[in-house]
Amino acid sequence: MTASAFIHRFEPARDAGSPPLLLLHGTGGDENDLLGLGKMISPGAALLSPRGRVLEHGMPRFFRRLAEGVFDEDDVRRRAHELGDFVAEARKQYGLAAPIAVGFSNGANIAAALLLLKPEALAGAILLRAMVPLSDPPNADLAGKPVLLLSGQADPIVPASNSARLTTLLSEAGARVTHKVLPAGHQLSQADVTLARDWIGNVAAEAA
């Protein structure tokens, strides 16, 4: 797996103190979708933004699903390993530290899978409207990795019980999880931007 195996955008860092961000779009998005969000939450950070390689009715995704909220878990595992290999190659090519994933919806789900299956690929994650990606996850060692999980109180796609279960799953694997439920639906709000920016500022300060 080479970095060119995923269509992607890369924007180099303008602030060497900011951790690089791996931007993972939602269904129907592409490599341009979250660049603006990345710049808002961490101005000056290096941005690595791949396009999902699975098509659902012509819409890019990061893995197959069988129905709304029902994932093809064999494909989840395969695609998470592919994405982890891409990150490793891109880190070599662009000279990056392990990135913090910023994933929305389908992108958040593959980021959660990546944490569980290839934890060394990421320094942490911001999971926006994420669900539990695997019904039988491996015993991952996330020792102290910071994770911000932002859920929508009125989200019609992600049940509150599911995001709570994901919080428990990641916490039990050792991650330092901050989970906030916002007065929002599945779409992102200004509160998501503000909370993500503050959280990543704290993570960068801790690492400094």
mmCIF file of C-alpha atoms in Angstrom:
data_model
loop_
_atom_site.group_PDB
_atom_site.id
_atom_site.type_symbol
_atom_site.label_atom_id
_atom_site.label_comp_id
_atom_site.label_asym_id
_atom_site.label_seq_id
_atom_site.Cartn_x
_atom_site.Cartn_y
_atom_site.Cartn_z
ATOM 1 C CA MET A 1 0.000 0.000 0.000
ATOM 2 C CA THR A 2 1.575 3.258 -1.105
ATOM 3 C CA ALA A 3 0.394 6.751 -0.236
ATOM 4 C CA SER A 4 -0.774 7.072 -3.855
ATOM 5 C CA ALA A 5 -3.187 4.136 -3.339
ATOM 6 C CA PHE A 6 -5.679 6.655 -1.922
ATOM 7 C CA ILE A 7 -6.603 9.790 -3.808
ATOM 8 C CA HIS A 8 -5.727 12.407 -1.206
ATOM 9 C CA ARG A 9 -4.843 15.988 -0.415
ATOM 10 C CA PHE A 10 -1.879 16.983 1.702
ATOM 11 C CA GLU A 11 -1.240 20.439 3.105
ATOM 12 C CA PRO A 12 2.066 20.859 4.941
ATOM 13 C CA ALA A 13 2.237 22.311 8.445
ATOM 14 C CA ARG A 14 2.661 26.025 8.984
ATOM 15 C CA ASP A 15 2.986 25.487 12.752
ATOM 16 C CA ALA A 16 5.463 22.771 13.710
ATOM 17 C CA GLY A 17 3.931 22.554 17.196
ATOM 18 C CA SER A 18 0.536 21.352 15.975
ATOM 19 C CA PRO A 19 -0.045 17.601 15.591
ATOM 20 C CA PRO A 20 -0.902 16.559 12.012
ATOM 21 C CA LEU A 21 -4.548 15.790 11.284
ATOM 22 C CA LEU A 22 -5.913 12.826 9.311
ATOM 23 C CA LEU A 23 -9.222 14.083 7.879
ATOM 24 C CA LEU A 24 -11.831 11.397 7.160
ATOM 25 C CA HIS A 25 -15.000 12.488 5.363
ATOM 26 C CA GLY A 26 -18.559 11.182 5.658
ATOM 27 C CA THR A 27 -20.569 9.297 3.015
ATOM 28 C CA GLY A 28 -20.555 11.137 -0.296
ATOM 29 C CA GLY A 29 -17.678 13.399 0.683
ATOM 30 C CA ASP A 30 -14.175 13.493 -0.731
ATOM 31 C CA GLU A 31 -10.642 14.568 0.071
ATOM 32 C CA ASN A 32 -11.624 18.261 0.013
ATOM 33 C CA ASP A 33 -14.569 18.027 2.411
ATOM 34 C CA LEU A 34 -12.937 18.494 5.798
ATOM 35 C CA LEU A 35 -9.990 20.714 4.872
ATOM 36 C CA GLY A 36 -11.892 23.784 6.070
ATOM 37 C CA LEU A 37 -12.797 22.081 9.335
ATOM 38 C CA GLY A 38 -9.178 21.041 9.863
ATOM 39 C CA LYS A 39 -8.004 24.633 9.390
ATOM 40 C CA MET A 40 -10.644 25.903 11.820
ATOM 41 C CA ILE A 41 -9.851 23.498 14.632
ATOM 42 C CA SER A 42 -6.060 23.514 14.270
ATOM 43 C CA PRO A 43 -4.735 26.432 12.199
ATOM 44 C CA GLY A 44 -1.268 25.636 10.908
ATOM 45 C CA ALA A 45 -1.453 21.850 11.341
ATOM 46 C CA ALA A 46 -0.416 19.512 8.528
ATOM 47 C CA LEU A 47 -3.554 18.081 6.888
ATOM 48 C CA LEU A 48 -3.737 14.621 5.307
ATOM 49 C CA SER A 49 -7.111 13.973 3.706
ATOM 50 C CA PRO A 50 -7.778 10.727 1.784
ATOM 51 C CA ARG A 51 -10.860 9.863 -0.251
ATOM 52 C CA GLY A 52 -12.721 6.691 0.735
ATOM 53 C CA ARG A 53 -12.176 3.880 -1.792
ATOM 54 C CA VAL A 54 -15.624 2.257 -1.552
ATOM 55 C CA LEU A 55 -18.500 3.537 -3.687
ATOM 56 C CA GLU A 56 -22.129 3.310 -2.567
ATOM 57 C CA HIS A 57 -24.406 4.451 -5.411
ATOM 58 C CA GLY A 58 -21.481 6.545 -6.640
ATOM 59 C CA MET A 59 -20.795 8.093 -3.212
ATOM 60 C CA PRO A 60 -17.337 7.569 -1.679
ATOM 61 C CA ARG A 61 -17.179 5.808 1.692
ATOM 62 C CA PHE A 62 -14.431 4.178 3.743
ATOM 63 C CA PHE A 63 -16.137 0.764 4.024
ATOM 64 C CA ARG A 64 -19.215 -1.115 2.843
ATOM 65 C CA ARG A 65 -22.448 -1.268 4.775
ATOM 66 C CA LEU A 66 -25.313 -3.716 4.401
ATOM 67 C CA ALA A 67 -28.001 -1.223 5.494
ATOM 68 C CA GLU A 68 -28.221 2.038 7.448
ATOM 69 C CA GLY A 69 -26.270 1.386 10.651
ATOM 70 C CA VAL A 70 -25.411 -2.216 9.621
ATOM 71 C CA PHE A 71 -21.766 -2.557 8.654
ATOM 72 C CA ASP A 72 -19.990 -5.194 6.565
ATOM 73 C CA GLU A 73 -17.546 -5.939 9.377
ATOM 74 C CA ASP A 74 -15.155 -8.019 7.261
ATOM 75 C CA ASP A 75 -14.857 -5.004 4.984
ATOM 76 C CA VAL A 76 -14.447 -2.670 7.979
ATOM 77 C CA ARG A 77 -11.442 -4.702 9.107
ATOM 78 C CA ARG A 78 -9.876 -4.889 5.648
ATOM 79 C CA ARG A 79 -10.367 -1.205 4.925
ATOM 80 C CA ALA A 80 -9.062 -0.128 8.334
ATOM 81 C CA HIS A 81 -5.835 -2.061 7.672
ATOM 82 C CA GLU A 82 -5.590 -0.459 4.203
ATOM 83 C CA LEU A 83 -6.046 2.976 5.726
ATOM 84 C CA GLY A 84 -3.462 2.237 8.409
ATOM 85 C CA ASP A 85 -0.959 1.215 5.717
ATOM 86 C CA PHE A 86 -1.725 4.431 3.806
ATOM 87 C CA VAL A 87 -1.081 6.509 6.928
ATOM 88 C CA ALA A 88 2.252 4.745 7.502
ATOM 89 C CA GLU A 89 3.348 5.400 3.894
ATOM 90 C CA ALA A 90 2.157 9.008 3.967
ATOM 91 C CA ARG A 91 4.045 9.615 7.200
ATOM 92 C CA LYS A 92 7.244 8.461 5.475
ATOM 93 C CA GLN A 93 6.545 10.423 2.305
ATOM 94 C CA TYR A 94 5.646 13.681 4.046
ATOM 95 C CA GLY A 95 7.754 13.352 7.214
ATOM 96 C CA LEU A 96 4.824 13.339 9.653
ATOM 97 C CA ALA A 97 4.355 12.316 13.246
ATOM 98 C CA ALA A 98 1.421 10.008 14.004
ATOM 99 C CA PRO A 99 -1.701 12.057 13.196
ATOM 100 C CA ILE A 100 -4.856 12.748 15.144
ATOM 101 C CA ALA A 101 -7.826 11.489 13.131
ATOM 102 C CA VAL A 102 -10.717 13.893 12.621
ATOM 103 C CA GLY A 103 -13.594 11.818 11.284
ATOM 104 C CA PHE A 104 -17.210 12.670 10.541
ATOM 105 C CA SER A 105 -19.917 9.971 10.361
ATOM 106 C CA ASN A 106 -18.531 7.176 8.115
ATOM 107 C CA GLY A 107 -15.076 8.744 8.530
ATOM 108 C CA ALA A 108 -15.477 8.712 12.325
ATOM 109 C CA ASN A 109 -16.459 5.047 12.183
ATOM 110 C CA ILE A 110 -13.361 4.046 10.207
ATOM 111 C CA ALA A 111 -11.250 6.146 12.606
ATOM 112 C CA ALA A 112 -12.736 4.223 15.548
ATOM 113 C CA ALA A 113 -11.980 0.957 13.729
ATOM 114 C CA LEU A 114 -8.419 2.133 13.083
ATOM 115 C CA LEU A 115 -7.967 2.879 16.799
ATOM 116 C CA LEU A 116 -9.097 -0.640 17.662
ATOM 117 C CA LEU A 117 -7.293 -2.539 14.888
ATOM 118 C CA LYS A 118 -4.089 -0.517 14.317
ATOM 119 C CA PRO A 119 -3.740 1.770 17.343
ATOM 120 C CA GLU A 120 -0.155 2.643 16.430
ATOM 121 C CA ALA A 121 -1.437 4.480 13.333
ATOM 122 C CA LEU A 122 -2.979 7.335 15.327
ATOM 123 C CA ALA A 123 -1.951 9.662 18.140
ATOM 124 C CA GLY A 124 -5.608 10.191 19.029
ATOM 125 C CA ALA A 125 -8.943 10.980 17.426
ATOM 126 C CA ILE A 126 -11.841 13.399 17.189
ATOM 127 C CA LEU A 127 -14.892 11.272 16.415
ATOM 128 C CA LEU A 128 -17.861 13.293 15.158
ATOM 129 C CA ARG A 129 -21.171 11.317 15.171
ATOM 130 C CA ALA A 130 -19.413 7.947 15.467
ATOM 131 C CA MET A 131 -20.856 4.481 16.013
ATOM 132 C CA VAL A 132 -19.335 1.240 17.327
ATOM 133 C CA PRO A 133 -17.609 -0.104 14.174
ATOM 134 C CA LEU A 134 -17.200 -3.756 15.192
ATOM 135 C CA SER A 135 -19.536 -5.991 17.188
ATOM 136 C CA ASP A 136 -16.611 -8.160 18.309
ATOM 137 C CA PRO A 137 -13.635 -5.782 18.570
ATOM 138 C CA PRO A 138 -10.116 -6.964 19.357
ATOM 139 C CA ASN A 139 -8.471 -6.219 22.698
ATOM 140 C CA ALA A 140 -6.699 -3.013 21.716
ATOM 141 C CA ASP A 141 -4.127 -1.195 23.844
ATOM 142 C CA LEU A 142 -4.951 2.499 23.595
ATOM 143 C CA ALA A 143 -2.902 3.397 26.688
ATOM 144 C CA GLY A 144 -3.606 7.074 27.300
ATOM 145 C CA LYS A 145 -4.520 8.007 23.705
ATOM 146 C CA PRO A 146 -6.766 11.092 23.776
ATOM 147 C CA VAL A 147 -10.164 10.736 22.092
ATOM 148 C CA LEU A 148 -12.935 13.327 21.770
ATOM 149 C CA LEU A 149 -16.344 11.862 20.924
ATOM 150 C CA LEU A 150 -19.057 14.373 19.995
ATOM 151 C CA SER A 151 -22.593 13.042 19.601
ATOM 152 C CA GLY A 152 -25.852 14.730 18.585
ATOM 153 C CA GLN A 153 -28.751 14.513 21.020
ATOM 154 C CA ALA A 154 -31.235 14.476 18.119
ATOM 155 C CA ASP A 155 -29.103 12.342 15.769
ATOM 156 C CA PRO A 156 -31.509 10.104 13.791
ATOM 157 C CA ILE A 157 -28.678 7.802 12.675
ATOM 158 C CA VAL A 158 -26.620 7.163 15.840
ATOM 159 C CA PRO A 159 -28.609 5.958 18.890
ATOM 160 C CA ALA A 160 -27.444 7.418 22.216
ATOM 161 C CA SER A 161 -26.865 3.888 23.523
ATOM 162 C CA ASN A 162 -24.453 3.201 20.646
ATOM 163 C CA SER A 163 -22.232 6.239 21.231
ATOM 164 C CA ALA A 164 -22.251 5.480 24.974
ATOM 165 C CA ARG A 165 -21.109 1.930 24.176
ATOM 166 C CA LEU A 166 -18.298 3.269 21.979
ATOM 167 C CA THR A 167 -17.160 5.521 24.845
ATOM 168 C CA THR A 168 -17.042 2.514 27.177
ATOM 169 C CA LEU A 169 -15.250 0.347 24.600
ATOM 170 C CA LEU A 170 -12.488 2.908 23.980
ATOM 171 C CA SER A 171 -12.145 3.766 27.668
ATOM 172 C CA GLU A 172 -11.785 0.107 28.632
ATOM 173 C CA ALA A 173 -9.011 -0.175 26.012
ATOM 174 C CA GLY A 174 -7.143 2.575 27.884
ATOM 175 C CA ALA A 175 -8.028 5.689 25.850
ATOM 176 C CA ARG A 176 -8.656 8.996 27.635
ATOM 177 C CA VAL A 177 -12.134 9.626 26.253
ATOM 178 C CA THR A 178 -14.059 12.879 26.499
ATOM 179 C CA HIS A 179 -17.669 12.297 25.377
ATOM 180 C CA LYS A 180 -20.058 15.206 24.951
ATOM 181 C CA VAL A 181 -23.652 15.069 23.730
ATOM 182 C CA LEU A 182 -24.595 18.266 21.898
ATOM 183 C CA PRO A 183 -28.042 19.750 21.170
ATOM 184 C CA ALA A 184 -27.651 18.823 17.492
ATOM 185 C CA GLY A 185 -28.605 16.196 14.908
ATOM 186 C CA HIS A 186 -26.247 14.272 12.652
ATOM 187 C CA GLN A 187 -24.866 17.397 10.995
ATOM 188 C CA LEU A 188 -22.052 19.359 12.578
ATOM 189 C CA SER A 189 -22.645 22.554 14.530
ATOM 190 C CA GLN A 190 -20.520 25.487 15.664
ATOM 191 C CA ALA A 191 -20.291 23.777 19.056
ATOM 192 C CA ASP A 192 -18.465 20.858 17.403
ATOM 193 C CA VAL A 193 -15.887 23.254 15.967
ATOM 194 C CA THR A 194 -15.376 25.103 19.244
ATOM 195 C CA LEU A 195 -15.068 21.955 21.364
ATOM 196 C CA ALA A 196 -12.731 20.275 18.855
ATOM 197 C CA ARG A 197 -10.514 23.376 18.659
ATOM 198 C CA ASP A 198 -10.253 23.674 22.447
ATOM 199 C CA TRP A 199 -9.608 19.947 22.859
ATOM 200 C CA ILE A 200 -6.872 19.802 20.237
ATOM 201 C CA GLY A 201 -5.261 22.900 21.748
ATOM 202 C CA ASN A 202 -5.054 21.083 25.080
ATOM 203 C CA VAL A 203 -3.642 17.932 23.442
ATOM 204 C CA ALA A 204 -0.960 19.984 21.652
ATOM 205 C CA ALA A 205 -0.076 21.797 24.901
ATOM 206 C CA GLU A 206 0.290 18.480 26.749
ATOM 207 C CA ALA A 207 2.569 17.122 24.024
ATOM 208 C CA ALA A 208 4.769 20.240 23.989
#
